[in-house]
PDB file of C-alpha atoms in Angstrom:
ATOM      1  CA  UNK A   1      41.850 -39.378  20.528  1.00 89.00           C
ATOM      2  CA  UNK A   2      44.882 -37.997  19.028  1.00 92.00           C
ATOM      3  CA  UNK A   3      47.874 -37.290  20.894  1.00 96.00           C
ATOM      4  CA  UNK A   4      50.878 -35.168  20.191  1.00 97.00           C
ATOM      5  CA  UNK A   5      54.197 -33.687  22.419  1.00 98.00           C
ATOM      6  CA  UNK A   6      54.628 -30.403  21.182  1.00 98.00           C
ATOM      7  CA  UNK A   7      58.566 -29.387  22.642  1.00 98.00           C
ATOM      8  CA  UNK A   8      59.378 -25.822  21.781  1.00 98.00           C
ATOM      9  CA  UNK A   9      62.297 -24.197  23.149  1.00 98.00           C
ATOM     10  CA  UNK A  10      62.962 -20.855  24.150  1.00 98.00           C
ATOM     11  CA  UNK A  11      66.606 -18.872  24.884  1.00 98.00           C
ATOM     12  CA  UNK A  12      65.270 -18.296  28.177  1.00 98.00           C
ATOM     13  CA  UNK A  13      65.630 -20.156  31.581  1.00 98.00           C
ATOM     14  CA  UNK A  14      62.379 -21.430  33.196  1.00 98.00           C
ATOM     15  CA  UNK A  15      62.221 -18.855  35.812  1.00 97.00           C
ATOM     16  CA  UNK A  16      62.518 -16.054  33.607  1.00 98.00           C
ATOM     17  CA  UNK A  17      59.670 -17.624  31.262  1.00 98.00           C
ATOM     18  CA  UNK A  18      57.988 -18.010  34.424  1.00 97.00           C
ATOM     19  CA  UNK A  19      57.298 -14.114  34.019  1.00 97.00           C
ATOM     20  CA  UNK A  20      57.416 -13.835  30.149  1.00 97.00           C
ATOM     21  CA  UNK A  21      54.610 -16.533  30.078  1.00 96.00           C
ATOM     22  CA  UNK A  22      51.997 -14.543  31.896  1.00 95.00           C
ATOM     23  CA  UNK A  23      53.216 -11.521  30.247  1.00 96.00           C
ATOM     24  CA  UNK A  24      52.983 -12.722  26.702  1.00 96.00           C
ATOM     25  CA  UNK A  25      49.246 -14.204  27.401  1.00 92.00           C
ATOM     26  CA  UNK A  26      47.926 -10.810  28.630  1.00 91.00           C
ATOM     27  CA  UNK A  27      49.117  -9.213  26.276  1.00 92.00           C
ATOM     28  CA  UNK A  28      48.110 -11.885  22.912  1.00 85.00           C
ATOM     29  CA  UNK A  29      44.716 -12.124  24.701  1.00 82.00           C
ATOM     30  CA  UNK A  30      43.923  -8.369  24.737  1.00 82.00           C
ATOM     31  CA  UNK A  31      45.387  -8.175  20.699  1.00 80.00           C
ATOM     32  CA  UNK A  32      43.512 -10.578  19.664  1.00 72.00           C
ATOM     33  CA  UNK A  33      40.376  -9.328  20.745  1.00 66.00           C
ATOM     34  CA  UNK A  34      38.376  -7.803  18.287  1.00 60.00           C
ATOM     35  CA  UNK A  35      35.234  -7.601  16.508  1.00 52.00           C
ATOM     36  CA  UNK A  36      33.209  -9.775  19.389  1.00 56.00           C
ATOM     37  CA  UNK A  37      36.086 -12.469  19.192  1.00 68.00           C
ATOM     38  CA  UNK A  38      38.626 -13.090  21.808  1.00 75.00           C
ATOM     39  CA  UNK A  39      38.773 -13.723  25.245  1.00 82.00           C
ATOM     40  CA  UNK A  40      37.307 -12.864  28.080  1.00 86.00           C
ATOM     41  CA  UNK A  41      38.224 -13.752  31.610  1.00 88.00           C
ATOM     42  CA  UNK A  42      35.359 -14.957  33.885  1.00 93.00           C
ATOM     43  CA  UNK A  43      37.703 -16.097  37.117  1.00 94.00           C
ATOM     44  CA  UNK A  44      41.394 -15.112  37.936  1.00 93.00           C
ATOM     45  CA  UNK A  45      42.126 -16.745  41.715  1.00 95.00           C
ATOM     46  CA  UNK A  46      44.932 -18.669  44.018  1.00 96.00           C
ATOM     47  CA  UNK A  47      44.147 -22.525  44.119  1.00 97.00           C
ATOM     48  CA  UNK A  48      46.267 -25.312  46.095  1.00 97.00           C
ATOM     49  CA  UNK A  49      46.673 -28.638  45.129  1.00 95.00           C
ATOM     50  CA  UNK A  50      48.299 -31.439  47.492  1.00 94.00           C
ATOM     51  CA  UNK A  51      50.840 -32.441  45.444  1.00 93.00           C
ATOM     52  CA  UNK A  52      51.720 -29.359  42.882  1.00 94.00           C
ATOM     53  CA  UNK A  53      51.328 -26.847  45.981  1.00 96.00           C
ATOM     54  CA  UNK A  54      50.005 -23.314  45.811  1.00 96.00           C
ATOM     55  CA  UNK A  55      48.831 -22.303  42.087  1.00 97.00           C
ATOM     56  CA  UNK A  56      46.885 -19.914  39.585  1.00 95.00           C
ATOM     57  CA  UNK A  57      43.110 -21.151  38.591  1.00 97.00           C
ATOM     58  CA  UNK A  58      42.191 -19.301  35.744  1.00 96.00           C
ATOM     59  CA  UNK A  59      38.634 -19.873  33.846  1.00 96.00           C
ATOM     60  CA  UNK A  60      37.995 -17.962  30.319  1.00 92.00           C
ATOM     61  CA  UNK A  61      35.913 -17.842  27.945  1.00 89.00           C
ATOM     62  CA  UNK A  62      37.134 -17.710  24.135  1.00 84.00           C
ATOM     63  CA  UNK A  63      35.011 -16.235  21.537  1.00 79.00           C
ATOM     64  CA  UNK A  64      35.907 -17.079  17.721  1.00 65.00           C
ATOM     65  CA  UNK A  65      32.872 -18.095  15.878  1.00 55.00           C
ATOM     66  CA  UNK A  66      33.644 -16.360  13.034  1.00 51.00           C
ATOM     67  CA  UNK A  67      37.279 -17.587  12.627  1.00 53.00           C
ATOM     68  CA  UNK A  68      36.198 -20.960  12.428  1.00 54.00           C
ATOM     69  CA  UNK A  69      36.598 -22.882   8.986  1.00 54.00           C
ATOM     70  CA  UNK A  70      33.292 -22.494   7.049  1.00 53.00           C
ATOM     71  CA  UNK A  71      32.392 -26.269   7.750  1.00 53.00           C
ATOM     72  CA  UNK A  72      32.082 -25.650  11.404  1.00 53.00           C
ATOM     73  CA  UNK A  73      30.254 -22.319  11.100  1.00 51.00           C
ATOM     74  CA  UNK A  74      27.470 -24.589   9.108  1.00 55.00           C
ATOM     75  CA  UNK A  75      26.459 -25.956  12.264  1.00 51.00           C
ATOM     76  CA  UNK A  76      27.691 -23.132  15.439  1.00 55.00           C
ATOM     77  CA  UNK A  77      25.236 -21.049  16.585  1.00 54.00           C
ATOM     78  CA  UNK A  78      26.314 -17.027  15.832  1.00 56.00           C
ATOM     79  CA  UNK A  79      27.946 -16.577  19.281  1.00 58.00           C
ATOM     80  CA  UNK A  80      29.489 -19.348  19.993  1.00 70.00           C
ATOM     81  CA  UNK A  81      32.694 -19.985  22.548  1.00 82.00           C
ATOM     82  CA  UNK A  82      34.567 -22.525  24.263  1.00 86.00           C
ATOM     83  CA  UNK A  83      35.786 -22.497  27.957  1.00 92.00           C
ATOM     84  CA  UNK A  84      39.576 -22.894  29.327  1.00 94.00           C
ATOM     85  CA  UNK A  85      39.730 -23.738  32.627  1.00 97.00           C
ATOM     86  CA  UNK A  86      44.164 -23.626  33.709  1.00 97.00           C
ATOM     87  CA  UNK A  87      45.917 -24.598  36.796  1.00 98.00           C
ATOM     88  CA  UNK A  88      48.964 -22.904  36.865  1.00 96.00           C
ATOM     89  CA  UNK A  89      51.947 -24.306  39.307  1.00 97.00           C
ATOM     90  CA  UNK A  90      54.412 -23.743  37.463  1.00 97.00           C
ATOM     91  CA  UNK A  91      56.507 -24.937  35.906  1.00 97.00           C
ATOM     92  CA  UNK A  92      53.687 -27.758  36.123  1.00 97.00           C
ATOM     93  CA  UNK A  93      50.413 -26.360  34.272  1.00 97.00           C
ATOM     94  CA  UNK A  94      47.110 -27.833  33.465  1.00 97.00           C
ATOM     95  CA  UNK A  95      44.563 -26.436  30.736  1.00 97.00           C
ATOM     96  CA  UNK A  96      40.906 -28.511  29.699  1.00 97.00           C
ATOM     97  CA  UNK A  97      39.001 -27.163  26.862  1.00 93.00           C
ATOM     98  CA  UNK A  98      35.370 -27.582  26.528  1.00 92.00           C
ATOM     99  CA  UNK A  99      32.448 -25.937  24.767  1.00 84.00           C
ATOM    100  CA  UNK A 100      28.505 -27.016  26.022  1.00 72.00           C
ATOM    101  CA  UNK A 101      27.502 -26.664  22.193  1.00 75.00           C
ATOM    102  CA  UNK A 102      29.939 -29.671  21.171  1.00 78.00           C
ATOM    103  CA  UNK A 103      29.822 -31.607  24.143  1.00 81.00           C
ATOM    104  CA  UNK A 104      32.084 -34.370  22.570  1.00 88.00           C
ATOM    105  CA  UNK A 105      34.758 -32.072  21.915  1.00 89.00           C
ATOM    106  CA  UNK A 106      37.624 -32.190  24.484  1.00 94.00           C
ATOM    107  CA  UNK A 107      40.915 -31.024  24.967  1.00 95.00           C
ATOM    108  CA  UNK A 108      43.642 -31.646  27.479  1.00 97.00           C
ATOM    109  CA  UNK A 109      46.678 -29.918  27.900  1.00 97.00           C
ATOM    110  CA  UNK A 110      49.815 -30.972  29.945  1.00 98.00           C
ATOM    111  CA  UNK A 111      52.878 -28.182  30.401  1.00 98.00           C
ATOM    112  CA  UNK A 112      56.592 -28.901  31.968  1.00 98.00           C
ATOM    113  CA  UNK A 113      58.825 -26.472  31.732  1.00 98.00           C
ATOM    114  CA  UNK A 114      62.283 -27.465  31.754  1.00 98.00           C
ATOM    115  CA  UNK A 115      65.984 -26.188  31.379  1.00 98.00           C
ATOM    116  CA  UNK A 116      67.226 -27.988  28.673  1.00 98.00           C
ATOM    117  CA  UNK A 117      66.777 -28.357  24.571  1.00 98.00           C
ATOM    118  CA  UNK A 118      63.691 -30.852  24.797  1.00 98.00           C
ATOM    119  CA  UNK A 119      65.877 -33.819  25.503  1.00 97.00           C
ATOM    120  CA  UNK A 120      63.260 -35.122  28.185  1.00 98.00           C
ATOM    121  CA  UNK A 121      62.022 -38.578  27.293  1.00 96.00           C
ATOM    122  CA  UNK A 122      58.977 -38.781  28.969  1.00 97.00           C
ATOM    123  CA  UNK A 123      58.908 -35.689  31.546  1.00 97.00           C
ATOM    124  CA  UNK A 124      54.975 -35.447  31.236  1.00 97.00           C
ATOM    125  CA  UNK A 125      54.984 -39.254  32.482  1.00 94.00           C
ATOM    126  CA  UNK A 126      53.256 -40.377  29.460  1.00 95.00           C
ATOM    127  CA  UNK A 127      52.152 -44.380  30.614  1.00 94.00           C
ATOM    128  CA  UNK A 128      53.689 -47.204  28.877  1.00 92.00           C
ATOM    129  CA  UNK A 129      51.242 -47.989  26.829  1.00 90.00           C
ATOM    130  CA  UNK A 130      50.332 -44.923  25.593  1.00 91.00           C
ATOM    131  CA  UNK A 131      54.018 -43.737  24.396  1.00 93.00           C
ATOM    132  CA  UNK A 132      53.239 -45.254  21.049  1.00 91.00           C
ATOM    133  CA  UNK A 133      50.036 -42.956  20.375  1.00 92.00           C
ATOM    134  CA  UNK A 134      51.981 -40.239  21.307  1.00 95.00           C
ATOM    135  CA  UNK A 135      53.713 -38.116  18.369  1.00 96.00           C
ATOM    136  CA  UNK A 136      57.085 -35.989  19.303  1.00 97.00           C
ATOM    137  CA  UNK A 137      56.774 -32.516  17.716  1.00 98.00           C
ATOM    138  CA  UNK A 138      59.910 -30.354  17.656  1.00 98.00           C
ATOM    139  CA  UNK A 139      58.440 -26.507  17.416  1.00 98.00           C
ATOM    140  CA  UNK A 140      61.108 -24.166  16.434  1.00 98.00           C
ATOM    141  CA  UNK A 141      60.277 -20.767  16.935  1.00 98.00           C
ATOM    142  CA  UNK A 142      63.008 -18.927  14.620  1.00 98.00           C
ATOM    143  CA  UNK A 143      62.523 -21.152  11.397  1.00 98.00           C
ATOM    144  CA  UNK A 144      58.918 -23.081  11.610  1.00 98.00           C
ATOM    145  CA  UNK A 145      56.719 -21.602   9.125  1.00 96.00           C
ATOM    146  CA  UNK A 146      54.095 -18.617  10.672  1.00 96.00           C
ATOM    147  CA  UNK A 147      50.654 -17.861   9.458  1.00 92.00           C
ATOM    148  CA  UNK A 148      51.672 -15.235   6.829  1.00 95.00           C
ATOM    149  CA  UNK A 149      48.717 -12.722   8.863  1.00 90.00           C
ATOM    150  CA  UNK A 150      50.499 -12.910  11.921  1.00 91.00           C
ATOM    151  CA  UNK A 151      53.545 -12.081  10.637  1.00 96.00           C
ATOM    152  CA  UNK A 152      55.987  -9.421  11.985  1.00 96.00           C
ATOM    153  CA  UNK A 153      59.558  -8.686  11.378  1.00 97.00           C
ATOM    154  CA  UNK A 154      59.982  -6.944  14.665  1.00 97.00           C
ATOM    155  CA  UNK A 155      58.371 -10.160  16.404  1.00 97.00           C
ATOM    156  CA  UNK A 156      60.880 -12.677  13.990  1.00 98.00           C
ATOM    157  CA  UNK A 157      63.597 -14.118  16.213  1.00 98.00           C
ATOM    158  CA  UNK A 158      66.051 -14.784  13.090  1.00 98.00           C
ATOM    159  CA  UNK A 159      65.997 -10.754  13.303  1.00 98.00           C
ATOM    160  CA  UNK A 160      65.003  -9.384  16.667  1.00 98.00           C
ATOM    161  CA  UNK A 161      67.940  -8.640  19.643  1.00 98.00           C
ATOM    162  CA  UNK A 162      67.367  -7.672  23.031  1.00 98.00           C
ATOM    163  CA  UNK A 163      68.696  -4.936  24.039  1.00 97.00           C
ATOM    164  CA  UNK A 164      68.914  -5.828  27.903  1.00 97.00           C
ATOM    165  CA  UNK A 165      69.957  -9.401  27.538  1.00 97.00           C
ATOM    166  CA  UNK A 166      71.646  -9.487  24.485  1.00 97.00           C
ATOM    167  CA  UNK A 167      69.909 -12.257  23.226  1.00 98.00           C
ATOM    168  CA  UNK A 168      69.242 -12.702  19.363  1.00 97.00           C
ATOM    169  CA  UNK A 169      69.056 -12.945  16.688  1.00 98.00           C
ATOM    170  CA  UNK A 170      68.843 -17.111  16.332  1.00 98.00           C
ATOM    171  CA  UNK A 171      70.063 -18.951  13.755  1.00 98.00           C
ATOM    172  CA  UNK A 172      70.339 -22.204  12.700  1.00 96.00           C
ATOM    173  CA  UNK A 173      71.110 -24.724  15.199  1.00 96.00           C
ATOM    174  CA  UNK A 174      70.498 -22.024  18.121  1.00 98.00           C
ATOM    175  CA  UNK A 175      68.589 -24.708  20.356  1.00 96.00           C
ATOM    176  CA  UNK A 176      72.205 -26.915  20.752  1.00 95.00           C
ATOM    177  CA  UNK A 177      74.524 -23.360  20.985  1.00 95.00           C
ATOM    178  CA  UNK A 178      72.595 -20.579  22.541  1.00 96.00           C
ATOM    179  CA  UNK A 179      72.551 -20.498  26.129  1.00 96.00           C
ATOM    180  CA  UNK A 180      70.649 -20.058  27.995  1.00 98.00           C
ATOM    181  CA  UNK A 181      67.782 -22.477  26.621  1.00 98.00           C
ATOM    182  CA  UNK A 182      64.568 -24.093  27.673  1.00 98.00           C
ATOM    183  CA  UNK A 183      61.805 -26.502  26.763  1.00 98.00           C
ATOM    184  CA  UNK A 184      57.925 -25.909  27.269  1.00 98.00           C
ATOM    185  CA  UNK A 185      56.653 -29.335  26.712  1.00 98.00           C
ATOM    186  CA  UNK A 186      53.447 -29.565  25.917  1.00 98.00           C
ATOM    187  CA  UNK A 187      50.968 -33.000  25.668  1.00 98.00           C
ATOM    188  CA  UNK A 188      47.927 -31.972  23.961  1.00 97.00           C
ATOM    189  CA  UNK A 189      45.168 -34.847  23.558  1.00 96.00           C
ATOM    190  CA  UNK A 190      42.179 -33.897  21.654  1.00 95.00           C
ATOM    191  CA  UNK A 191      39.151 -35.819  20.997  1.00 94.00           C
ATOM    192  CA  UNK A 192      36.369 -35.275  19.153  1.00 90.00           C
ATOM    193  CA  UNK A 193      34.096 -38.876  18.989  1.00 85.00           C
ATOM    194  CA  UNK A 194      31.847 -38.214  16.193  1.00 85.00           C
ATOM    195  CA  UNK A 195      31.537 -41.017  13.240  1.00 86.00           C
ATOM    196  CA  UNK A 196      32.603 -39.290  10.124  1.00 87.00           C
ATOM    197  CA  UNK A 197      33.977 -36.479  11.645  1.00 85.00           C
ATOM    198  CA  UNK A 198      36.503 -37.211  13.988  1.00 89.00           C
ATOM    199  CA  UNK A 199      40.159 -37.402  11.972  1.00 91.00           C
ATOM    200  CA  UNK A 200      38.825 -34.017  10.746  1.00 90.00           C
ATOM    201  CA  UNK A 201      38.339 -32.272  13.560  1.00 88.00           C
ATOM    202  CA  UNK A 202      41.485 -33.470  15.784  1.00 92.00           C
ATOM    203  CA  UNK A 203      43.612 -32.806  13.180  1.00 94.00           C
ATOM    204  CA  UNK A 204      42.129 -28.925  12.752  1.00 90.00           C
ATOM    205  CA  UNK A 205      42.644 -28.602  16.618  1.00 90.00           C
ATOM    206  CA  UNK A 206      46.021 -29.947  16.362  1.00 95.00           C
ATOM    207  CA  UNK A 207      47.113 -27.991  13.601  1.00 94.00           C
ATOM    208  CA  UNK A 208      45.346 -24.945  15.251  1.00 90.00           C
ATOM    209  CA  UNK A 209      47.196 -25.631  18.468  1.00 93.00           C
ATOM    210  CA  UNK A 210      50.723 -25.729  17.228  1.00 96.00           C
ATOM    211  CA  UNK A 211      50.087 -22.520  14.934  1.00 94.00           C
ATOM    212  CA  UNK A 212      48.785 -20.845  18.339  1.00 91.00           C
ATOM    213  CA  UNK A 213      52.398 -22.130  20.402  1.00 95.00           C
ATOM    214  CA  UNK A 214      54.287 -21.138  17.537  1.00 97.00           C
ATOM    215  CA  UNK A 215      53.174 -17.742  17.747  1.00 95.00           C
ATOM    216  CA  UNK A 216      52.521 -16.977  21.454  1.00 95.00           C
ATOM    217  CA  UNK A 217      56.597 -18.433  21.779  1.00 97.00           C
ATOM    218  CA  UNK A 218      57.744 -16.347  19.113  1.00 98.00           C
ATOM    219  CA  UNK A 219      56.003 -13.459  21.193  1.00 96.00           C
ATOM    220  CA  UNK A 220      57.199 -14.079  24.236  1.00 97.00           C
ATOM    221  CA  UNK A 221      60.857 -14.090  23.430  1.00 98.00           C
ATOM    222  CA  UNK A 222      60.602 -10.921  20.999  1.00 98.00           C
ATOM    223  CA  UNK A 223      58.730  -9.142  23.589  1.00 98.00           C
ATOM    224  CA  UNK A 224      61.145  -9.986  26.318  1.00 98.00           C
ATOM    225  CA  UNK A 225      62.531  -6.198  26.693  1.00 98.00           C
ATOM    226  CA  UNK A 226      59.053  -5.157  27.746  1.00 97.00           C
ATOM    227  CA  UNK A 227      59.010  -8.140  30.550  1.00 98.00           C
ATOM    228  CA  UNK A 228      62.113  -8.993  31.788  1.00 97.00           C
ATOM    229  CA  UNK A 229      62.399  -5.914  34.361  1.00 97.00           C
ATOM    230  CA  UNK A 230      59.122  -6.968  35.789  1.00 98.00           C
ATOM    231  CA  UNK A 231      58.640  -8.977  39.499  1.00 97.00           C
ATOM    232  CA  UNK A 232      55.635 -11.493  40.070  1.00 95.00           C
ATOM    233  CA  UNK A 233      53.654  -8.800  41.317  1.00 96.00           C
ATOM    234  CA  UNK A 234      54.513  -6.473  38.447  1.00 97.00           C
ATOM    235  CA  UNK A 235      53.575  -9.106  35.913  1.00 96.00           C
ATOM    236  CA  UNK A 236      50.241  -9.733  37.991  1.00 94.00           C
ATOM    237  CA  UNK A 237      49.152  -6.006  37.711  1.00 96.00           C
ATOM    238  CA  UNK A 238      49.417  -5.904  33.629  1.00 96.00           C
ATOM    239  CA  UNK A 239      47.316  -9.402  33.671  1.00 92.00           C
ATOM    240  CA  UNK A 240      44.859  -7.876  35.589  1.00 92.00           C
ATOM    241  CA  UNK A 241      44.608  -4.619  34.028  1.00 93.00           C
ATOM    242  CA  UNK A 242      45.005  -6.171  30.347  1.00 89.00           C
ATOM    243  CA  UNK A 243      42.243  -8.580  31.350  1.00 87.00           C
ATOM    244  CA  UNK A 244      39.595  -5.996  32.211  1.00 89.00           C
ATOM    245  CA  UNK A 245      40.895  -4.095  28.825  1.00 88.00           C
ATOM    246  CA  UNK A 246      39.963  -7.413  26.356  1.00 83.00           C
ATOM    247  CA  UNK A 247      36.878  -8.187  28.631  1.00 83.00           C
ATOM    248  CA  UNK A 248      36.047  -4.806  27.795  1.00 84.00           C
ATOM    249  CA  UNK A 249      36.546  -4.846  24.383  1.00 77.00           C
ATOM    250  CA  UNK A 250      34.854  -8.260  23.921  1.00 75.00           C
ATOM    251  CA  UNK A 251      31.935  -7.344  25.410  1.00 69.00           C
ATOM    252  CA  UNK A 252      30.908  -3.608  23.920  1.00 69.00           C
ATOM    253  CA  UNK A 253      31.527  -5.819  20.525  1.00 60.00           C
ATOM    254  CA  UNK A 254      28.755  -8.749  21.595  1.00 59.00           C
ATOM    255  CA  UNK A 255      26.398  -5.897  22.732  1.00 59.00           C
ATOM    256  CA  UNK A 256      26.308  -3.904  19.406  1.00 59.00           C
ATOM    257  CA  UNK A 257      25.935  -7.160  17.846  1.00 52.00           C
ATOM    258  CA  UNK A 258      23.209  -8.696  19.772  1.00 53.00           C
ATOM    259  CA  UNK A 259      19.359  -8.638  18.766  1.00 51.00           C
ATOM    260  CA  UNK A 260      17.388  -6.020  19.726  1.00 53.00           C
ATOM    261  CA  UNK A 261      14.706  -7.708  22.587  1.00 47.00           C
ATOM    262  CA  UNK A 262      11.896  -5.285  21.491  1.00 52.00           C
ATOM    263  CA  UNK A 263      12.334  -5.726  18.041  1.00 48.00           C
ATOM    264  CA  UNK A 264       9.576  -7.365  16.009  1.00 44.00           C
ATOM    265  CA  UNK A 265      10.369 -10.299  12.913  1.00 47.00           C
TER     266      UNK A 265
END
C-alpha cells in the first residue's frame, strides 16, 4: 500500500470552500465528460453518521477507459469504469474507490479541511505506526506544474483576480502572506496487490491523484466569482442540474457506441 498526505491550500476559508467545493465538482464532472468518458452519478442522498452527524452520500460511476495508459488498456475490457462511493460531512469527507474488473485495486481517501497553511501534524489521526509510511506532499496550486492540456490562463492563479473578493493574483510565498488561507488535507492510500505490478500501478494512481487535486483546486479558486454569491441550496440546484447534464452526455455517448444486439459476426 502506498500512502501519501497531499496538503493543498487555498486563499479561501473553510466555509466558503464549503460551497466552492461542490461547485467546482459539478462543474469539472460535467467538462470532463465526453466521448463516453466521465462521470455519471448513480445516487445523490442525505446520510447520518453517529459521530460526523448529518452528511452527503454520493455514489458515481467514472468512465475513462480510453484515457488509461496503453498498458492498462491491454487488459480492460472496452467499457470499463470504477465506482466512488463519498461521505461528505464536511469539513470531514470520506471517498473509496473500487472497480469489480480489478478487484485488488483500492483506494481510500481521507479529507480535513482546515483554516490554516497545512501546519497540522497529524489532523487525519494517522496511527503511530503508520506516520512513517506516510509521505507529506505540499500541493501548490499557483506554481506546481499543470498537465500542459489542461491548461488555461484564465484558470492560472499567478494571473486570475476576483473581482468580488479581491483575491489574486498569488505569488510566491502567498500560502504564509495571503489571508485568508486554508488547507484541504488529503490521505490517499492506494493499493494494488499484484506481484509484478504493484509499485507500478500505485505510483500511476498517485501521480494521477495529485494531477486531478492540482487541477480541481486551481478551479475552484479561479472560478470563485461564479460561486461565491451562491447559498447551500443554490449550490445544491447546479449539482443537481449539472449532474443530470454529464449523466446525459455520458450516456447518449455509450449508446452510439455500444454493439448492435441484432447484428450478426
Amino acid at each position: 500500500m502506498l500512502t501519501k498526505e497531499y496538503r493543498i491550500c487555498m486563499p479561501l476559508t473553510v466555509e466558503e470552500y464549503k460551497i466552492g467545493q461542490l461547485y467546482m465538482i459539478a462543474r469539472h464532472s460535467l467538462e470532463q465528460s465526453d466521448a463516453g468518458n466521465g462521470v455519471e452519478v448513480i445516487e445523490n442522498k442525505e446520510c447520518y453518521d453517529e459521530e460526523h452527524g448529518k452528511g452527503q452520500y454520493t455514489e458515481k460511476r467514472i468512465h475513462l477507459s480510453s484515457r488509461l495508459p496503453y498498458w492498462i488498456q491491454a487488459f480492460c475490457p472496452k467499457v470499463f469504469y470504477i465506482v466512488e462511493k463519498g461521505w461528505n460531512y464536511y469539513p470531514f469527507t470520506i471517498t473509496e474507490y473500487t472497480c469489480s474488473f480489478i478487484p485488488k485495486l483500492n483506494i481510500t481517501i481521507l479529507t480535513k479541511f482546515e483554516d490554516n497553511a497545512g501546519t497540522s501534524d497529524n489532523c487525519l489521526c494517522v496511527p503511530d505506526e503508520k506516520i512513517e509510511e506516510r509521505a507529506v506532499d505540499f500541493v501548490d496550486i499557483a506554481f506546481d506544474e499543470l498537465n500542459a492540456k489542461h491548461y488555461k490562463k484564465e484558470e492560472d492563479p499567478k494571473f486570475f483576480k476576483s473581482k468580488i473578493t479581491g483575491r489574486g493574483p498569488l505569488v510566491e510565498g502567498w500560502r504564509q502572506t495571503d489571508k485568508p488561507v486554508m488547507c484541504s488535507y488529503k490521505l490517499v492510500q492506494v493499493s494494488f496487490e499484484v506481484w509484478g505490478l504493484q509499485t507500478k500501478v500505485e505510483d500511476f494512481v498517485q501521480r494521477c491523484i495529485r494531477d486531478v487535486l492540482l487541477l480541481g483546486h486551481r478551479q475552484a479558486f479561479t472560478w470563485i466569482d461564479e460561486w461565491h454569491w451562491m447559498s447551500i441550496d443554490d449550490v445544491r440546484k447546479y449539482e443537481h442540474k449539472k449532474q443530470e447534464e454529464a449523466n446525459q452526455k455520458v450516456l447518449a455517448e455509450q449508446a452510439q457506441t455500444a454493439p448492435d444486439p441484432d447484428s450478426v459476426d
